[in-house]
Amino acid sequence: MAFHSIRFPLDVALGARGGPERRTDVVTLAGGGEQRNGRWHYSRRRYNAGYGVKSRADMAAVLAFFEERRGRLHGFLWRDGLDFSSAGTMPSPLDQAIGTGDGAQTAFALTKRYGADFDPYLRPITRPVSGSVRVALDGAEQLNGWTVDLTTGLVSFDMAPGLGVAVTAGFLFDVPVRFDTDRLDVELTSFDGAEVPSIPLVELLP
């Protein structure tokens, strides 16, 4: 089992469907009320890439990619066409708060915030796109003095940000996924057409 830092064919990915999934236990009480318990701390995204296959060429690219990943064995990168940026499309170093300096901590994990102040969800970002990450301290962009790990999303400073200093970042990112099937059921619909009813993908959580 390994992770391959290669992106699924983008032309096919842009026609796919999918989104976040959660696991919630719901118990109905005798009086008709409910008790609910969220079993997962993080949401998990699922996609169906089959909707993006429009031609024989698309299918050939997916087939080669599937075989190289050995089906469900190896993970890879997926570009979610709806959600791939810290804010909007072009990242700004002020997009997301990722921590507050204490004078000692040098490493901060990239996260993306969903929702308002009531009960926001902080999603870990573990696969930022190379060259896209921008970082600021108290609103001032830092052009050097830091690095980012593209396999964990951890931003490390050469010197720890001072006490109370706001650490923010902007970035593009991919989703780490794997195939959720070991079989592709392909149908040739015409001379230059191919259809795959389902190519399920599932997110790999931290």
JSON list of C-alpha atoms in Angstrom, two decimals:
[
{"chain": "A", "resi": 1, "resn": "MET", "atom": "CA", "xyz": [0.00, 0.00, 0.00]},
{"chain": "A", "resi": 2, "resn": "ALA", "atom": "CA", "xyz": [1.36, 3.42, -0.97]},
{"chain": "A", "resi": 3, "resn": "PHE", "atom": "CA", "xyz": [0.26, 6.89, -1.93]},
{"chain": "A", "resi": 4, "resn": "HIS", "atom": "CA", "xyz": [1.02, 8.10, -5.44]},
{"chain": "A", "resi": 5, "resn": "SER", "atom": "CA", "xyz": [1.33, 11.88, -5.69]},
{"chain": "A", "resi": 6, "resn": "ILE", "atom": "CA", "xyz": [-0.28, 11.97, -9.12]},
{"chain": "A", "resi": 7, "resn": "ARG", "atom": "CA", "xyz": [-3.61, 13.55, -10.01]},
{"chain": "A", "resi": 8, "resn": "PHE", "atom": "CA", "xyz": [-6.54, 11.71, -11.55]},
{"chain": "A", "resi": 9, "resn": "PRO", "atom": "CA", "xyz": [-7.17, 12.87, -15.18]},
{"chain": "A", "resi": 10, "resn": "LEU", "atom": "CA", "xyz": [-8.53, 16.38, -14.75]},
{"chain": "A", "resi": 11, "resn": "ASP", "atom": "CA", "xyz": [-10.82, 16.35, -17.82]},
{"chain": "A", "resi": 12, "resn": "VAL", "atom": "CA", "xyz": [-12.70, 13.38, -16.38]},
{"chain": "A", "resi": 13, "resn": "ALA", "atom": "CA", "xyz": [-12.70, 14.71, -12.81]},
{"chain": "A", "resi": 14, "resn": "LEU", "atom": "CA", "xyz": [-14.46, 17.92, -13.86]},
{"chain": "A", "resi": 15, "resn": "GLY", "atom": "CA", "xyz": [-17.52, 15.93, -14.95]},
{"chain": "A", "resi": 16, "resn": "ALA", "atom": "CA", "xyz": [-17.74, 13.85, -11.78]},
{"chain": "A", "resi": 17, "resn": "ARG", "atom": "CA", "xyz": [-20.25, 13.99, -8.95]},
{"chain": "A", "resi": 18, "resn": "GLY", "atom": "CA", "xyz": [-19.73, 13.79, -5.21]},
{"chain": "A", "resi": 19, "resn": "GLY", "atom": "CA", "xyz": [-19.32, 15.58, -1.92]},
{"chain": "A", "resi": 20, "resn": "PRO", "atom": "CA", "xyz": [-18.94, 15.18, 1.85]},
{"chain": "A", "resi": 21, "resn": "GLU", "atom": "CA", "xyz": [-20.37, 12.31, 3.86]},
{"chain": "A", "resi": 22, "resn": "ARG", "atom": "CA", "xyz": [-20.87, 11.96, 7.61]},
{"chain": "A", "resi": 23, "resn": "ARG", "atom": "CA", "xyz": [-21.78, 9.05, 9.86]},
{"chain": "A", "resi": 24, "resn": "THR", "atom": "CA", "xyz": [-24.51, 9.83, 12.41]},
{"chain": "A", "resi": 25, "resn": "ASP", "atom": "CA", "xyz": [-26.32, 7.39, 14.67]},
{"chain": "A", "resi": 26, "resn": "VAL", "atom": "CA", "xyz": [-29.98, 8.38, 15.20]},
{"chain": "A", "resi": 27, "resn": "VAL", "atom": "CA", "xyz": [-32.00, 6.66, 17.94]},
{"chain": "A", "resi": 28, "resn": "THR", "atom": "CA", "xyz": [-35.75, 7.31, 18.13]},
{"chain": "A", "resi": 29, "resn": "LEU", "atom": "CA", "xyz": [-36.96, 7.31, 21.74]},
{"chain": "A", "resi": 30, "resn": "ALA", "atom": "CA", "xyz": [-40.24, 5.87, 22.98]},
{"chain": "A", "resi": 31, "resn": "GLY", "atom": "CA", "xyz": [-41.79, 9.34, 23.20]},
{"chain": "A", "resi": 32, "resn": "GLY", "atom": "CA", "xyz": [-40.89, 10.17, 19.60]},
{"chain": "A", "resi": 33, "resn": "GLY", "atom": "CA", "xyz": [-37.84, 12.30, 20.36]},
{"chain": "A", "resi": 34, "resn": "GLU", "atom": "CA", "xyz": [-34.38, 11.58, 19.03]},
{"chain": "A", "resi": 35, "resn": "GLN", "atom": "CA", "xyz": [-30.85, 11.16, 20.26]},
{"chain": "A", "resi": 36, "resn": "ARG", "atom": "CA", "xyz": [-28.10, 11.73, 17.70]},
{"chain": "A", "resi": 37, "resn": "ASN", "atom": "CA", "xyz": [-24.41, 10.92, 17.86]},
{"chain": "A", "resi": 38, "resn": "GLY", "atom": "CA", "xyz": [-21.81, 11.87, 15.26]},
{"chain": "A", "resi": 39, "resn": "ARG", "atom": "CA", "xyz": [-19.42, 8.94, 14.90]},
{"chain": "A", "resi": 40, "resn": "TRP", "atom": "CA", "xyz": [-16.89, 10.68, 12.66]},
{"chain": "A", "resi": 41, "resn": "HIS", "atom": "CA", "xyz": [-14.87, 13.70, 13.72]},
{"chain": "A", "resi": 42, "resn": "TYR", "atom": "CA", "xyz": [-14.07, 14.58, 10.10]},
{"chain": "A", "resi": 43, "resn": "SER", "atom": "CA", "xyz": [-16.36, 14.45, 7.09]},
{"chain": "A", "resi": 44, "resn": "ARG", "atom": "CA", "xyz": [-15.32, 12.03, 4.35]},
{"chain": "A", "resi": 45, "resn": "ARG", "atom": "CA", "xyz": [-15.81, 12.81, 0.70]},
{"chain": "A", "resi": 46, "resn": "ARG", "atom": "CA", "xyz": [-17.03, 10.36, -1.90]},
{"chain": "A", "resi": 47, "resn": "TYR", "atom": "CA", "xyz": [-17.05, 10.86, -5.67]},
{"chain": "A", "resi": 48, "resn": "ASN", "atom": "CA", "xyz": [-18.26, 9.03, -8.75]},
{"chain": "A", "resi": 49, "resn": "ALA", "atom": "CA", "xyz": [-15.90, 9.68, -11.64]},
{"chain": "A", "resi": 50, "resn": "GLY", "atom": "CA", "xyz": [-18.03, 7.65, -14.07]},
{"chain": "A", "resi": 51, "resn": "TYR", "atom": "CA", "xyz": [-20.08, 10.73, -14.95]},
{"chain": "A", "resi": 52, "resn": "GLY", "atom": "CA", "xyz": [-16.97, 12.37, -16.37]},
{"chain": "A", "resi": 53, "resn": "VAL", "atom": "CA", "xyz": [-16.21, 9.68, -18.96]},
{"chain": "A", "resi": 54, "resn": "LYS", "atom": "CA", "xyz": [-17.43, 11.01, -22.32]},
{"chain": "A", "resi": 55, "resn": "SER", "atom": "CA", "xyz": [-15.28, 9.23, -24.91]},
{"chain": "A", "resi": 56, "resn": "ARG", "atom": "CA", "xyz": [-13.11, 6.23, -25.66]},
{"chain": "A", "resi": 57, "resn": "ALA", "atom": "CA", "xyz": [-10.05, 8.40, -24.98]},
{"chain": "A", "resi": 58, "resn": "ASP", "atom": "CA", "xyz": [-11.38, 9.31, -21.53]},
{"chain": "A", "resi": 59, "resn": "MET", "atom": "CA", "xyz": [-12.00, 5.66, -20.78]},
{"chain": "A", "resi": 60, "resn": "ALA", "atom": "CA", "xyz": [-8.52, 4.66, -21.93]},
{"chain": "A", "resi": 61, "resn": "ALA", "atom": "CA", "xyz": [-6.99, 7.28, -19.62]},
{"chain": "A", "resi": 62, "resn": "VAL", "atom": "CA", "xyz": [-9.07, 6.09, -16.66]},
{"chain": "A", "resi": 63, "resn": "LEU", "atom": "CA", "xyz": [-8.31, 2.44, -17.38]},
{"chain": "A", "resi": 64, "resn": "ALA", "atom": "CA", "xyz": [-4.55, 3.10, -17.45]},
{"chain": "A", "resi": 65, "resn": "PHE", "atom": "CA", "xyz": [-4.80, 5.13, -14.24]},
{"chain": "A", "resi": 66, "resn": "PHE", "atom": "CA", "xyz": [-6.85, 2.40, -12.53]},
{"chain": "A", "resi": 67, "resn": "GLU", "atom": "CA", "xyz": [-4.40, -0.33, -13.48]},
{"chain": "A", "resi": 68, "resn": "GLU", "atom": "CA", "xyz": [-1.40, 1.71, -12.34]},
{"chain": "A", "resi": 69, "resn": "ARG", "atom": "CA", "xyz": [-3.04, 2.22, -8.94]},
{"chain": "A", "resi": 70, "resn": "ARG", "atom": "CA", "xyz": [-3.81, -1.53, -8.75]},
{"chain": "A", "resi": 71, "resn": "GLY", "atom": "CA", "xyz": [-7.48, -0.83, -8.06]},
{"chain": "A", "resi": 72, "resn": "ARG", "atom": "CA", "xyz": [-8.06, 0.01, -4.39]},
{"chain": "A", "resi": 73, "resn": "LEU", "atom": "CA", "xyz": [-4.45, -0.60, -3.39]},
{"chain": "A", "resi": 74, "resn": "HIS", "atom": "CA", "xyz": [-2.77, 2.79, -3.85]},
{"chain": "A", "resi": 75, "resn": "GLY", "atom": "CA", "xyz": [-4.06, 6.27, -3.08]},
{"chain": "A", "resi": 76, "resn": "PHE", "atom": "CA", "xyz": [-3.79, 9.28, -5.39]},
{"chain": "A", "resi": 77, "resn": "LEU", "atom": "CA", "xyz": [-4.75, 12.95, -5.81]},
{"chain": "A", "resi": 78, "resn": "TRP", "atom": "CA", "xyz": [-8.19, 14.16, -6.84]},
{"chain": "A", "resi": 79, "resn": "ARG", "atom": "CA", "xyz": [-9.19, 17.68, -7.89]},
{"chain": "A", "resi": 80, "resn": "ASP", "atom": "CA", "xyz": [-12.65, 18.58, -6.55]},
{"chain": "A", "resi": 81, "resn": "GLY", "atom": "CA", "xyz": [-13.93, 21.07, -9.13]},
{"chain": "A", "resi": 82, "resn": "LEU", "atom": "CA", "xyz": [-16.16, 22.77, -6.56]},
{"chain": "A", "resi": 83, "resn": "ASP", "atom": "CA", "xyz": [-13.82, 22.89, -3.57]},
{"chain": "A", "resi": 84, "resn": "PHE", "atom": "CA", "xyz": [-10.09, 23.19, -4.30]},
{"chain": "A", "resi": 85, "resn": "SER", "atom": "CA", "xyz": [-9.11, 26.60, -2.89]},
{"chain": "A", "resi": 86, "resn": "SER", "atom": "CA", "xyz": [-8.80, 28.25, 0.52]},
{"chain": "A", "resi": 87, "resn": "ALA", "atom": "CA", "xyz": [-11.23, 30.95, -0.65]},
{"chain": "A", "resi": 88, "resn": "GLY", "atom": "CA", "xyz": [-12.55, 31.57, -4.16]},
{"chain": "A", "resi": 89, "resn": "THR", "atom": "CA", "xyz": [-10.13, 30.47, -6.86]},
{"chain": "A", "resi": 90, "resn": "MET", "atom": "CA", "xyz": [-6.95, 32.50, -6.36]},
{"chain": "A", "resi": 91, "resn": "PRO", "atom": "CA", "xyz": [-5.58, 32.15, -2.81]},
{"chain": "A", "resi": 92, "resn": "SER", "atom": "CA", "xyz": [-4.66, 35.12, -0.62]},
{"chain": "A", "resi": 93, "resn": "PRO", "atom": "CA", "xyz": [-2.32, 34.83, 2.40]},
{"chain": "A", "resi": 94, "resn": "LEU", "atom": "CA", "xyz": [-5.19, 36.06, 4.60]},
{"chain": "A", "resi": 95, "resn": "ASP", "atom": "CA", "xyz": [-7.75, 33.41, 3.58]},
{"chain": "A", "resi": 96, "resn": "GLN", "atom": "CA", "xyz": [-7.59, 31.00, 6.53]},
{"chain": "A", "resi": 97, "resn": "ALA", "atom": "CA", "xyz": [-6.47, 31.34, 10.16]},
{"chain": "A", "resi": 98, "resn": "ILE", "atom": "CA", "xyz": [-4.20, 28.40, 10.95]},
{"chain": "A", "resi": 99, "resn": "GLY", "atom": "CA", "xyz": [-2.96, 29.39, 14.40]},
{"chain": "A", "resi": 100, "resn": "THR", "atom": "CA", "xyz": [-1.70, 31.99, 16.85]},
{"chain": "A", "resi": 101, "resn": "GLY", "atom": "CA", "xyz": [1.94, 32.37, 17.75]},
{"chain": "A", "resi": 102, "resn": "ASP", "atom": "CA", "xyz": [3.19, 31.68, 21.29]},
{"chain": "A", "resi": 103, "resn": "GLY", "atom": "CA", "xyz": [6.87, 32.36, 20.79]},
{"chain": "A", "resi": 104, "resn": "ALA", "atom": "CA", "xyz": [7.75, 28.65, 20.77]},
{"chain": "A", "resi": 105, "resn": "GLN", "atom": "CA", "xyz": [5.57, 26.81, 18.24]},
{"chain": "A", "resi": 106, "resn": "THR", "atom": "CA", "xyz": [7.09, 26.70, 14.76]},
{"chain": "A", "resi": 107, "resn": "ALA", "atom": "CA", "xyz": [4.72, 24.31, 12.91]},
{"chain": "A", "resi": 108, "resn": "PHE", "atom": "CA", "xyz": [1.09, 24.99, 11.97]},
{"chain": "A", "resi": 109, "resn": "ALA", "atom": "CA", "xyz": [-1.28, 22.70, 10.05]},
{"chain": "A", "resi": 110, "resn": "LEU", "atom": "CA", "xyz": [-3.20, 24.01, 7.06]},
{"chain": "A", "resi": 111, "resn": "THR", "atom": "CA", "xyz": [-6.95, 23.96, 7.63]},
{"chain": "A", "resi": 112, "resn": "LYS", "atom": "CA", "xyz": [-10.03, 25.24, 5.83]},
{"chain": "A", "resi": 113, "resn": "ARG", "atom": "CA", "xyz": [-12.94, 26.65, 7.80]},
{"chain": "A", "resi": 114, "resn": "TYR", "atom": "CA", "xyz": [-16.55, 25.93, 6.82]},
{"chain": "A", "resi": 115, "resn": "GLY", "atom": "CA", "xyz": [-19.48, 27.76, 8.37]},
{"chain": "A", "resi": 116, "resn": "ALA", "atom": "CA", "xyz": [-19.91, 30.83, 10.56]},
{"chain": "A", "resi": 117, "resn": "ASP", "atom": "CA", "xyz": [-18.88, 31.54, 14.15]},
{"chain": "A", "resi": 118, "resn": "PHE", "atom": "CA", "xyz": [-21.68, 29.42, 15.66]},
{"chain": "A", "resi": 119, "resn": "ASP", "atom": "CA", "xyz": [-20.07, 26.00, 15.13]},
{"chain": "A", "resi": 120, "resn": "PRO", "atom": "CA", "xyz": [-17.53, 26.06, 12.28]},
{"chain": "A", "resi": 121, "resn": "TYR", "atom": "CA", "xyz": [-15.97, 22.90, 10.88]},
{"chain": "A", "resi": 122, "resn": "LEU", "atom": "CA", "xyz": [-12.19, 22.93, 10.44]},
{"chain": "A", "resi": 123, "resn": "ARG", "atom": "CA", "xyz": [-11.08, 20.59, 7.69]},
{"chain": "A", "resi": 124, "resn": "PRO", "atom": "CA", "xyz": [-7.44, 19.41, 7.68]},
{"chain": "A", "resi": 125, "resn": "ILE", "atom": "CA", "xyz": [-5.70, 20.12, 4.36]},
{"chain": "A", "resi": 126, "resn": "THR", "atom": "CA", "xyz": [-2.99, 17.54, 3.82]},
{"chain": "A", "resi": 127, "resn": "ARG", "atom": "CA", "xyz": [-2.30, 17.86, 0.08]},
{"chain": "A", "resi": 128, "resn": "PRO", "atom": "CA", "xyz": [-1.65, 21.53, -0.81]},
{"chain": "A", "resi": 129, "resn": "VAL", "atom": "CA", "xyz": [-0.65, 22.21, -4.42]},
{"chain": "A", "resi": 130, "resn": "SER", "atom": "CA", "xyz": [3.03, 22.95, -4.92]},
{"chain": "A", "resi": 131, "resn": "GLY", "atom": "CA", "xyz": [3.72, 26.67, -5.35]},
{"chain": "A", "resi": 132, "resn": "SER", "atom": "CA", "xyz": [0.22, 27.76, -4.33]},
{"chain": "A", "resi": 133, "resn": "VAL", "atom": "CA", "xyz": [0.68, 28.25, -0.58]},
{"chain": "A", "resi": 134, "resn": "ARG", "atom": "CA", "xyz": [0.93, 31.83, 0.72]},
{"chain": "A", "resi": 135, "resn": "VAL", "atom": "CA", "xyz": [1.50, 32.69, 4.38]},
{"chain": "A", "resi": 136, "resn": "ALA", "atom": "CA", "xyz": [1.10, 35.85, 6.47]},
{"chain": "A", "resi": 137, "resn": "LEU", "atom": "CA", "xyz": [1.91, 36.90, 10.04]},
{"chain": "A", "resi": 138, "resn": "ASP", "atom": "CA", "xyz": [-0.39, 39.55, 11.50]},
{"chain": "A", "resi": 139, "resn": "GLY", "atom": "CA", "xyz": [-1.53, 40.38, 7.96]},
{"chain": "A", "resi": 140, "resn": "ALA", "atom": "CA", "xyz": [1.96, 40.77, 6.46]},
{"chain": "A", "resi": 141, "resn": "GLU", "atom": "CA", "xyz": [2.78, 38.19, 3.78]},
{"chain": "A", "resi": 142, "resn": "GLN", "atom": "CA", "xyz": [5.96, 36.22, 4.42]},
{"chain": "A", "resi": 143, "resn": "LEU", "atom": "CA", "xyz": [7.91, 35.54, 1.24]},
{"chain": "A", "resi": 144, "resn": "ASN", "atom": "CA", "xyz": [10.58, 33.47, 2.97]},
{"chain": "A", "resi": 145, "resn": "GLY", "atom": "CA", "xyz": [11.47, 32.00, 6.36]},
{"chain": "A", "resi": 146, "resn": "TRP", "atom": "CA", "xyz": [9.02, 29.11, 6.11]},
{"chain": "A", "resi": 147, "resn": "THR", "atom": "CA", "xyz": [8.38, 25.85, 4.26]},
{"chain": "A", "resi": 148, "resn": "VAL", "atom": "CA", "xyz": [5.35, 23.64, 3.67]},
{"chain": "A", "resi": 149, "resn": "ASP", "atom": "CA", "xyz": [5.23, 19.85, 3.57]},
{"chain": "A", "resi": 150, "resn": "LEU", "atom": "CA", "xyz": [3.21, 18.83, 0.51]},
{"chain": "A", "resi": 151, "resn": "THR", "atom": "CA", "xyz": [2.41, 15.41, 2.01]},
{"chain": "A", "resi": 152, "resn": "THR", "atom": "CA", "xyz": [1.04, 16.63, 5.36]},
{"chain": "A", "resi": 153, "resn": "GLY", "atom": "CA", "xyz": [0.06, 20.30, 4.89]},
{"chain": "A", "resi": 154, "resn": "LEU", "atom": "CA", "xyz": [2.31, 21.35, 7.78]},
{"chain": "A", "resi": 155, "resn": "VAL", "atom": "CA", "xyz": [3.74, 24.89, 7.55]},
{"chain": "A", "resi": 156, "resn": "SER", "atom": "CA", "xyz": [7.07, 25.22, 9.42]},
{"chain": "A", "resi": 157, "resn": "PHE", "atom": "CA", "xyz": [8.71, 28.55, 10.27]},
{"chain": "A", "resi": 158, "resn": "ASP", "atom": "CA", "xyz": [12.45, 29.06, 10.71]},
{"chain": "A", "resi": 159, "resn": "MET", "atom": "CA", "xyz": [11.65, 31.20, 13.76]},
{"chain": "A", "resi": 160, "resn": "ALA", "atom": "CA", "xyz": [8.56, 30.78, 15.94]},
{"chain": "A", "resi": 161, "resn": "PRO", "atom": "CA", "xyz": [5.93, 33.53, 15.46]},
{"chain": "A", "resi": 162, "resn": "GLY", "atom": "CA", "xyz": [5.76, 35.83, 18.48]},
{"chain": "A", "resi": 163, "resn": "LEU", "atom": "CA", "xyz": [3.16, 35.69, 21.23]},
{"chain": "A", "resi": 164, "resn": "GLY", "atom": "CA", "xyz": [-0.31, 36.55, 19.92]},
{"chain": "A", "resi": 165, "resn": "VAL", "atom": "CA", "xyz": [0.76, 36.84, 16.27]},
{"chain": "A", "resi": 166, "resn": "ALA", "atom": "CA", "xyz": [-2.01, 35.70, 13.90]},
{"chain": "A", "resi": 167, "resn": "VAL", "atom": "CA", "xyz": [-0.84, 33.03, 11.45]},
{"chain": "A", "resi": 168, "resn": "THR", "atom": "CA", "xyz": [-2.87, 32.87, 8.23]},
{"chain": "A", "resi": 169, "resn": "ALA", "atom": "CA", "xyz": [-2.52, 31.10, 4.90]},
{"chain": "A", "resi": 170, "resn": "GLY", "atom": "CA", "xyz": [-4.05, 30.68, 1.46]},
{"chain": "A", "resi": 171, "resn": "PHE", "atom": "CA", "xyz": [-3.62, 27.69, -0.83]},
{"chain": "A", "resi": 172, "resn": "LEU", "atom": "CA", "xyz": [-4.93, 25.43, -3.54]},
{"chain": "A", "resi": 173, "resn": "PHE", "atom": "CA", "xyz": [-5.35, 21.77, -2.61]},
{"chain": "A", "resi": 174, "resn": "ASP", "atom": "CA", "xyz": [-6.18, 18.30, -3.84]},
{"chain": "A", "resi": 175, "resn": "VAL", "atom": "CA", "xyz": [-8.09, 15.56, -2.03]},
{"chain": "A", "resi": 176, "resn": "PRO", "atom": "CA", "xyz": [-6.25, 12.30, -1.20]},
{"chain": "A", "resi": 177, "resn": "VAL", "atom": "CA", "xyz": [-8.47, 9.44, -2.40]},
{"chain": "A", "resi": 178, "resn": "ARG", "atom": "CA", "xyz": [-8.43, 5.83, -3.54]},
{"chain": "A", "resi": 179, "resn": "PHE", "atom": "CA", "xyz": [-10.67, 3.81, -5.83]},
{"chain": "A", "resi": 180, "resn": "ASP", "atom": "CA", "xyz": [-13.49, 2.18, -3.88]},
{"chain": "A", "resi": 181, "resn": "THR", "atom": "CA", "xyz": [-13.73, -0.75, -6.28]},
{"chain": "A", "resi": 182, "resn": "ASP", "atom": "CA", "xyz": [-11.41, -3.36, -7.71]},
{"chain": "A", "resi": 183, "resn": "ARG", "atom": "CA", "xyz": [-13.44, -3.70, -10.90]},
{"chain": "A", "resi": 184, "resn": "LEU", "atom": "CA", "xyz": [-14.28, -1.44, -13.84]},
{"chain": "A", "resi": 185, "resn": "ASP", "atom": "CA", "xyz": [-17.39, -2.41, -15.82]},
{"chain": "A", "resi": 186, "resn": "VAL", "atom": "CA", "xyz": [-16.93, -0.69, -19.19]},
{"chain": "A", "resi": 187, "resn": "GLU", "atom": "CA", "xyz": [-19.52, -0.42, -21.96]},
{"chain": "A", "resi": 188, "resn": "LEU", "atom": "CA", "xyz": [-18.58, 0.68, -25.49]},
{"chain": "A", "resi": 189, "resn": "THR", "atom": "CA", "xyz": [-21.58, 2.73, -26.62]},
{"chain": "A", "resi": 190, "resn": "SER", "atom": "CA", "xyz": [-20.27, 3.70, -30.08]},
{"chain": "A", "resi": 191, "resn": "PHE", "atom": "CA", "xyz": [-17.11, 3.78, -32.19]},
{"chain": "A", "resi": 192, "resn": "ASP", "atom": "CA", "xyz": [-15.67, 6.64, -30.16]},
{"chain": "A", "resi": 193, "resn": "GLY", "atom": "CA", "xyz": [-17.86, 6.38, -27.07]},
{"chain": "A", "resi": 194, "resn": "ALA", "atom": "CA", "xyz": [-17.47, 4.60, -23.77]},
{"chain": "A", "resi": 195, "resn": "GLU", "atom": "CA", "xyz": [-19.58, 4.58, -20.65]},
{"chain": "A", "resi": 196, "resn": "VAL", "atom": "CA", "xyz": [-18.72, 3.44, -17.16]},
{"chain": "A", "resi": 197, "resn": "PRO", "atom": "CA", "xyz": [-21.79, 3.29, -14.89]},
{"chain": "A", "resi": 198, "resn": "SER", "atom": "CA", "xyz": [-19.75, 3.81, -11.72]},
{"chain": "A", "resi": 199, "resn": "ILE", "atom": "CA", "xyz": [-16.18, 4.67, -10.75]},
{"chain": "A", "resi": 200, "resn": "PRO", "atom": "CA", "xyz": [-16.45, 5.24, -6.98]},
{"chain": "A", "resi": 201, "resn": "LEU", "atom": "CA", "xyz": [-13.72, 7.09, -5.11]},
{"chain": "A", "resi": 202, "resn": "VAL", "atom": "CA", "xyz": [-13.39, 7.64, -1.38]},
{"chain": "A", "resi": 203, "resn": "GLU", "atom": "CA", "xyz": [-11.33, 10.19, 0.55]},
{"chain": "A", "resi": 204, "resn": "LEU", "atom": "CA", "xyz": [-8.38, 9.04, 2.65]},
{"chain": "A", "resi": 205, "resn": "LEU", "atom": "CA", "xyz": [-8.71, 10.74, 6.04]},
{"chain": "A", "resi": 206, "resn": "PRO", "atom": "CA", "xyz": [-5.73, 11.88, 8.16]}
]
